[in-house]
Amino acid sequence: MRIYSRGTLKRFWIKYPESKDQLLAWYDIISKNEYKNSNEIKIVFGSADYVKNGKIVFNICGNKYRLIVKINYTKHLVFVLFVDTHKEYDKIDVTEL
């Protein structure tokens, strides 16, 4: 899978260094595989939640942070839509991203 954008993740882990290892691990796993649907993602990331329209929410650092991506399974593309604290996640409507 091709991920857009690692830069967004990097800016986040610079601000929250304790997230770096888990974000890099997530990036490594996602980028080295080609998933056909959200069920395949859920097998690898058991706590991931499918929202709708290809959006998936990942818990980072024991749910301290949230990562939301949109996946185009046919083109093998992953778009980072949101990465922030759980507190900031609670303020947004994921369906509006």
CSV table of N, CA and C in Angstrom, one decimal:
chain,number,residue,atom,x,y,z
A,1,MET,N,0.8,-1.2,0.0
A,1,MET,CA,0.0,0.0,0.0
A,1,MET,C,0.9,1.2,0.0
A,2,ARG,N,0.5,2.2,-0.7
A,2,ARG,CA,1.2,3.5,-0.7
A,2,ARG,C,0.4,4.5,0.2
A,3,ILE,N,1.2,5.1,1.1
A,3,ILE,CA,0.6,5.9,2.2
A,3,ILE,C,0.9,7.4,1.9
A,4,TYR,N,-0.1,8.2,2.0
A,4,TYR,CA,0.0,9.7,1.9
A,4,TYR,C,-0.5,10.3,3.2
A,5,SER,N,0.2,10.8,4.0
A,5,SER,CA,1.6,11.2,3.9
A,5,SER,C,2.3,10.9,5.1
A,6,ARG,N,3.5,10.4,5.0
A,6,ARG,CA,4.4,10.1,6.1
A,6,ARG,C,4.8,11.4,6.8
A,7,GLY,N,4.8,12.5,6.1
A,7,GLY,CA,5.2,13.8,6.7
A,7,GLY,C,4.2,14.2,7.8
A,8,THR,N,2.9,13.9,7.6
A,8,THR,CA,1.9,14.2,8.6
A,8,THR,C,2.2,13.4,9.8
A,9,LEU,N,2.5,12.1,9.7
A,9,LEU,CA,2.9,11.3,10.8
A,9,LEU,C,4.1,11.8,11.5
A,10,LYS,N,5.1,12.2,10.7
A,10,LYS,CA,6.4,12.6,11.3
A,10,LYS,C,6.2,13.9,12.1
A,11,ARG,N,5.4,14.8,11.6
A,11,ARG,CA,5.1,16.1,12.3
A,11,ARG,C,4.5,15.8,13.7
A,12,PHE,N,3.6,14.8,13.7
A,12,PHE,CA,2.9,14.4,14.9
A,12,PHE,C,3.9,13.8,15.9
A,13,TRP,N,4.7,12.8,15.4
A,13,TRP,CA,5.6,12.2,16.4
A,13,TRP,C,6.7,13.1,16.9
A,14,ILE,N,7.0,14.2,16.2
A,14,ILE,CA,7.9,15.2,16.7
A,14,ILE,C,7.3,15.9,17.9
A,15,LYS,N,6.0,16.2,17.7
A,15,LYS,CA,5.2,16.9,18.8
A,15,LYS,C,5.0,15.9,20.0
A,16,TYR,N,4.7,14.6,19.7
A,16,TYR,CA,4.4,13.6,20.7
A,16,TYR,C,5.4,12.4,20.5
A,17,PRO,N,6.6,12.6,21.0
A,17,PRO,CA,7.7,11.6,20.7
A,17,PRO,C,7.3,10.1,21.1
A,18,GLU,N,6.5,10.0,22.1
A,18,GLU,CA,6.1,8.6,22.5
A,18,GLU,C,5.3,7.9,21.5
A,19,SER,N,4.8,8.6,20.5
A,19,SER,CA,4.0,7.9,19.5
A,19,SER,C,4.8,7.4,18.3
A,20,LYS,N,6.1,7.8,18.2
A,20,LYS,CA,6.9,7.5,17.1
A,20,LYS,C,7.0,6.1,16.8
A,21,ASP,N,7.4,5.3,17.7
A,21,ASP,CA,7.6,3.8,17.5
A,21,ASP,C,6.3,3.1,17.0
A,22,GLN,N,5.2,3.5,17.6
A,22,GLN,CA,4.0,2.8,17.1
A,22,GLN,C,3.5,3.3,15.8
A,23,LEU,N,3.7,4.6,15.5
A,23,LEU,CA,3.3,5.1,14.1
A,23,LEU,C,4.2,4.5,13.1
A,24,LEU,N,5.5,4.4,13.4
A,24,LEU,CA,6.4,3.8,12.4
A,24,LEU,C,6.1,2.3,12.2
A,25,ALA,N,5.7,1.6,13.3
A,25,ALA,CA,5.4,0.2,13.1
A,25,ALA,C,4.1,0.1,12.3
A,26,TRP,N,3.1,0.9,12.5
A,26,TRP,CA,1.9,0.9,11.7
A,26,TRP,C,2.2,1.2,10.3
A,27,TYR,N,3.0,2.2,10.0
A,27,TYR,CA,3.4,2.5,8.7
A,27,TYR,C,4.1,1.4,8.0
A,28,ASP,N,5.0,0.7,8.7
A,28,ASP,CA,5.8,-0.4,8.1
A,28,ASP,C,4.8,-1.6,7.7
A,29,ILE,N,3.9,-1.9,8.6
A,29,ILE,CA,3.0,-3.0,8.4
A,29,ILE,C,2.0,-2.7,7.2
A,30,ILE,N,1.5,-1.5,7.2
A,30,ILE,CA,0.5,-1.1,6.2
A,30,ILE,C,1.2,-1.0,4.8
A,31,SER,N,2.4,-0.4,4.8
A,31,SER,CA,3.1,-0.2,3.5
A,31,SER,C,3.6,-1.5,2.9
A,32,LYS,N,3.8,-2.5,3.6
A,32,LYS,CA,4.3,-3.7,3.1
A,32,LYS,C,3.3,-4.8,2.7
A,33,ASN,N,2.0,-4.4,2.8
A,33,ASN,CA,0.9,-5.3,2.5
A,33,ASN,C,-0.1,-4.7,1.6
A,34,GLU,N,-0.9,-5.5,0.9
A,34,GLU,CA,-2.0,-5.0,0.1
A,34,GLU,C,-3.2,-5.6,0.6
A,35,TYR,N,-4.1,-4.8,1.2
A,35,TYR,CA,-5.3,-5.3,1.8
A,35,TYR,C,-6.4,-5.2,0.8
A,36,LYS,N,-7.4,-6.1,0.8
A,36,LYS,CA,-8.5,-6.1,-0.1
A,36,LYS,C,-9.7,-5.4,0.5
A,37,ASN,N,-9.8,-5.4,1.8
A,37,ASN,CA,-11.0,-4.8,2.5
A,37,ASN,C,-10.7,-4.6,4.0
A,38,SER,N,-11.6,-3.9,4.7
A,38,SER,CA,-11.4,-3.6,6.1
A,38,SER,C,-11.3,-4.8,7.0
A,39,ASN,N,-11.9,-5.9,6.6
A,39,ASN,CA,-11.8,-7.1,7.4
A,39,ASN,C,-10.4,-7.6,7.4
A,40,GLU,N,-9.6,-7.5,6.4
A,40,GLU,CA,-8.2,-7.9,6.4
A,40,GLU,C,-7.4,-6.9,7.3
A,41,ILE,N,-7.8,-5.7,7.3
A,41,ILE,CA,-7.1,-4.7,8.2
A,41,ILE,C,-7.4,-5.1,9.7
A,42,LYS,N,-8.6,-5.5,9.9
A,42,LYS,CA,-9.1,-5.8,11.3
A,42,LYS,C,-8.3,-7.1,11.8
A,43,ILE,N,-8.0,-8.0,10.9
A,43,ILE,CA,-7.3,-9.2,11.3
A,43,ILE,C,-5.9,-8.8,11.8
A,44,VAL,N,-5.2,-7.9,11.2
A,44,VAL,CA,-3.9,-7.4,11.6
A,44,VAL,C,-4.0,-6.4,12.8
A,45,PHE,N,-4.9,-5.5,12.7
A,45,PHE,CA,-5.1,-4.5,13.8
A,45,PHE,C,-6.4,-4.7,14.4
A,46,GLY,N,-6.5,-5.5,15.4
A,46,GLY,CA,-7.7,-6.0,16.1
A,46,GLY,C,-8.5,-4.8,16.6
A,47,SER,N,-7.9,-3.7,17.1
A,47,SER,CA,-8.7,-2.6,17.7
A,47,SER,C,-9.1,-1.6,16.6
A,48,ALA,N,-8.7,-1.8,15.4
A,48,ALA,CA,-9.1,-0.8,14.3
A,48,ALA,C,-10.6,-0.9,14.1
A,49,ASP,N,-11.2,0.3,13.9
A,49,ASP,CA,-12.6,0.4,13.7
A,49,ASP,C,-12.9,1.0,12.3
A,50,TYR,N,-13.7,0.2,11.5
A,50,TYR,CA,-14.2,0.7,10.2
A,50,TYR,C,-15.3,1.7,10.5
A,51,VAL,N,-15.2,2.9,9.9
A,51,VAL,CA,-16.3,3.9,10.0
A,51,VAL,C,-17.2,3.8,8.9
A,52,LYS,N,-16.8,4.2,7.7
A,52,LYS,CA,-17.6,4.1,6.5
A,52,LYS,C,-16.8,4.7,5.4
A,53,ASN,N,-17.2,4.5,4.1
A,53,ASN,CA,-16.5,5.0,3.0
A,53,ASN,C,-15.0,4.8,3.0
A,54,GLY,N,-14.6,3.6,3.4
A,54,GLY,CA,-13.1,3.3,3.4
A,54,GLY,C,-12.3,3.9,4.6
A,55,LYS,N,-13.0,4.6,5.5
A,55,LYS,CA,-12.3,5.2,6.7
A,55,LYS,C,-12.1,4.2,7.8
A,56,ILE,N,-10.9,4.2,8.3
A,56,ILE,CA,-10.6,3.3,9.5
A,56,ILE,C,-9.9,4.1,10.6
A,57,VAL,N,-10.3,3.9,11.8
A,57,VAL,CA,-9.7,4.5,13.0
A,57,VAL,C,-8.8,3.5,13.7
A,58,PHE,N,-7.5,3.9,13.9
A,58,PHE,CA,-6.6,3.1,14.6
A,58,PHE,C,-6.2,3.7,15.9
A,59,ASN,N,-6.1,2.9,17.0
A,59,ASN,CA,-5.7,3.4,18.3
A,59,ASN,C,-4.2,3.3,18.3
A,60,ILE,N,-3.6,4.4,18.8
A,60,ILE,CA,-2.1,4.5,18.9
A,60,ILE,C,-1.7,4.7,20.3
A,61,CYS,N,-0.7,4.0,20.8
A,61,CYS,CA,-0.3,4.1,22.2
A,61,CYS,C,-1.4,3.8,23.2
A,62,GLY,N,-2.0,2.7,23.0
A,62,GLY,CA,-3.1,2.3,23.9
A,62,GLY,C,-4.2,3.2,24.0
A,63,ASN,N,-4.6,3.7,22.8
A,63,ASN,CA,-5.8,4.6,22.6
A,63,ASN,C,-5.5,6.0,23.1
A,64,LYS,N,-4.3,6.4,23.4
A,64,LYS,CA,-3.9,7.8,23.8
A,64,LYS,C,-4.0,8.7,22.6
A,65,TYR,N,-3.7,8.1,21.4
A,65,TYR,CA,-3.8,8.9,20.2
A,65,TYR,C,-4.7,8.1,19.2
A,66,ARG,N,-5.2,8.9,18.2
A,66,ARG,CA,-6.1,8.3,17.2
A,66,ARG,C,-5.5,8.6,15.8
A,67,LEU,N,-5.5,7.7,14.9
A,67,LEU,CA,-5.1,7.8,13.5
A,67,LEU,C,-6.3,7.4,12.7
A,68,ILE,N,-6.7,8.3,11.8
A,68,ILE,CA,-7.8,8.0,10.9
A,68,ILE,C,-7.2,8.1,9.4
A,69,VAL,N,-7.5,7.0,8.7
A,69,VAL,CA,-7.1,7.0,7.3
A,69,VAL,C,-8.3,6.6,6.4
A,70,LYS,N,-8.1,6.9,5.2
A,70,LYS,CA,-9.1,6.5,4.2
A,70,LYS,C,-8.3,5.6,3.2
A,71,ILE,N,-8.9,4.5,2.9
A,71,ILE,CA,-8.2,3.5,2.0
A,71,ILE,C,-8.9,3.3,0.7
A,72,ASN,N,-8.2,3.3,-0.3
A,72,ASN,CA,-8.7,2.9,-1.7
A,72,ASN,C,-8.1,1.6,-1.9
A,73,TYR,N,-8.9,0.5,-1.7
A,73,TYR,CA,-8.4,-0.8,-1.8
A,73,TYR,C,-8.0,-1.2,-3.2
A,74,THR,N,-8.7,-0.8,-4.2
A,74,THR,CA,-8.4,-1.2,-5.6
A,74,THR,C,-7.1,-0.6,-6.1
A,75,LYS,N,-6.8,0.7,-5.6
A,75,LYS,CA,-5.6,1.3,-6.1
A,75,LYS,C,-4.4,1.2,-5.0
A,76,HIS,N,-4.7,0.5,-3.9
A,76,HIS,CA,-3.7,0.3,-2.9
A,76,HIS,C,-3.2,1.6,-2.3
A,77,LEU,N,-4.1,2.6,-2.0
A,77,LEU,CA,-3.7,3.9,-1.5
A,77,LEU,C,-4.3,4.1,-0.1
A,78,VAL,N,-3.5,4.7,0.7
A,78,VAL,CA,-3.9,5.0,2.1
A,78,VAL,C,-3.7,6.5,2.3
A,79,PHE,N,-4.7,7.2,2.7
A,79,PHE,CA,-4.6,8.7,2.9
A,79,PHE,C,-4.8,9.0,4.4
A,80,VAL,N,-3.8,9.6,5.0
A,80,VAL,CA,-3.9,10.0,6.4
A,80,VAL,C,-4.8,11.2,6.5
A,81,LEU,N,-5.9,11.0,7.2
A,81,LEU,CA,-6.8,12.1,7.3
A,81,LEU,C,-6.7,12.9,8.6
A,82,PHE,N,-6.3,12.2,9.7
A,82,PHE,CA,-6.2,12.8,11.0
A,82,PHE,C,-5.3,12.0,11.9
A,83,VAL,N,-4.5,12.6,12.6
A,83,VAL,CA,-3.7,12.0,13.7
A,83,VAL,C,-3.6,13.0,14.8
A,84,ASP,N,-4.1,12.6,16.0
A,84,ASP,CA,-4.1,13.6,17.1
A,84,ASP,C,-4.4,12.8,18.4
A,85,THR,N,-4.5,13.6,19.5
A,85,THR,CA,-4.8,13.0,20.8
A,85,THR,C,-6.3,12.5,20.8
A,86,HIS,N,-6.6,11.6,21.7
A,86,HIS,CA,-7.9,11.1,21.8
A,86,HIS,C,-8.9,12.2,22.2
A,87,LYS,N,-8.4,13.2,22.9
A,87,LYS,CA,-9.2,14.4,23.3
A,87,LYS,C,-9.6,15.1,22.1
A,88,GLU,N,-8.7,15.4,21.1
A,88,GLU,CA,-9.0,16.1,19.9
A,88,GLU,C,-9.9,15.3,19.0
A,89,TYR,N,-9.7,14.0,19.0
A,89,TYR,CA,-10.5,13.0,18.2
A,89,TYR,C,-12.0,13.2,18.7
A,90,ASP,N,-12.2,13.3,20.0
A,90,ASP,CA,-13.6,13.4,20.5
A,90,ASP,C,-14.3,14.7,20.0
A,91,LYS,N,-13.6,15.6,19.5
A,91,LYS,CA,-14.2,16.9,19.0
A,91,LYS,C,-14.6,16.9,17.6
A,92,ILE,N,-14.2,15.8,16.8
A,92,ILE,CA,-14.5,15.8,15.4
A,92,ILE,C,-15.6,14.8,15.1
A,93,ASP,N,-16.1,15.0,13.9
A,93,ASP,CA,-17.1,14.0,13.3
A,93,ASP,C,-16.3,13.3,12.2
A,94,VAL,N,-16.0,12.0,12.5
A,94,VAL,CA,-15.2,11.2,11.5
A,94,VAL,C,-15.8,11.2,10.2
A,95,THR,N,-17.1,11.1,10.1
A,95,THR,CA,-17.8,11.0,8.8
A,95,THR,C,-17.7,12.2,8.0
A,96,GLU,N,-17.3,13.3,8.6
A,96,GLU,CA,-17.1,14.6,7.8
A,96,GLU,C,-15.7,14.8,7.3
A,97,LEU,N,-14.8,13.9,7.7
A,97,LEU,CA,-13.4,14.0,7.1
A,97,LEU,C,-13.4,13.6,5.7
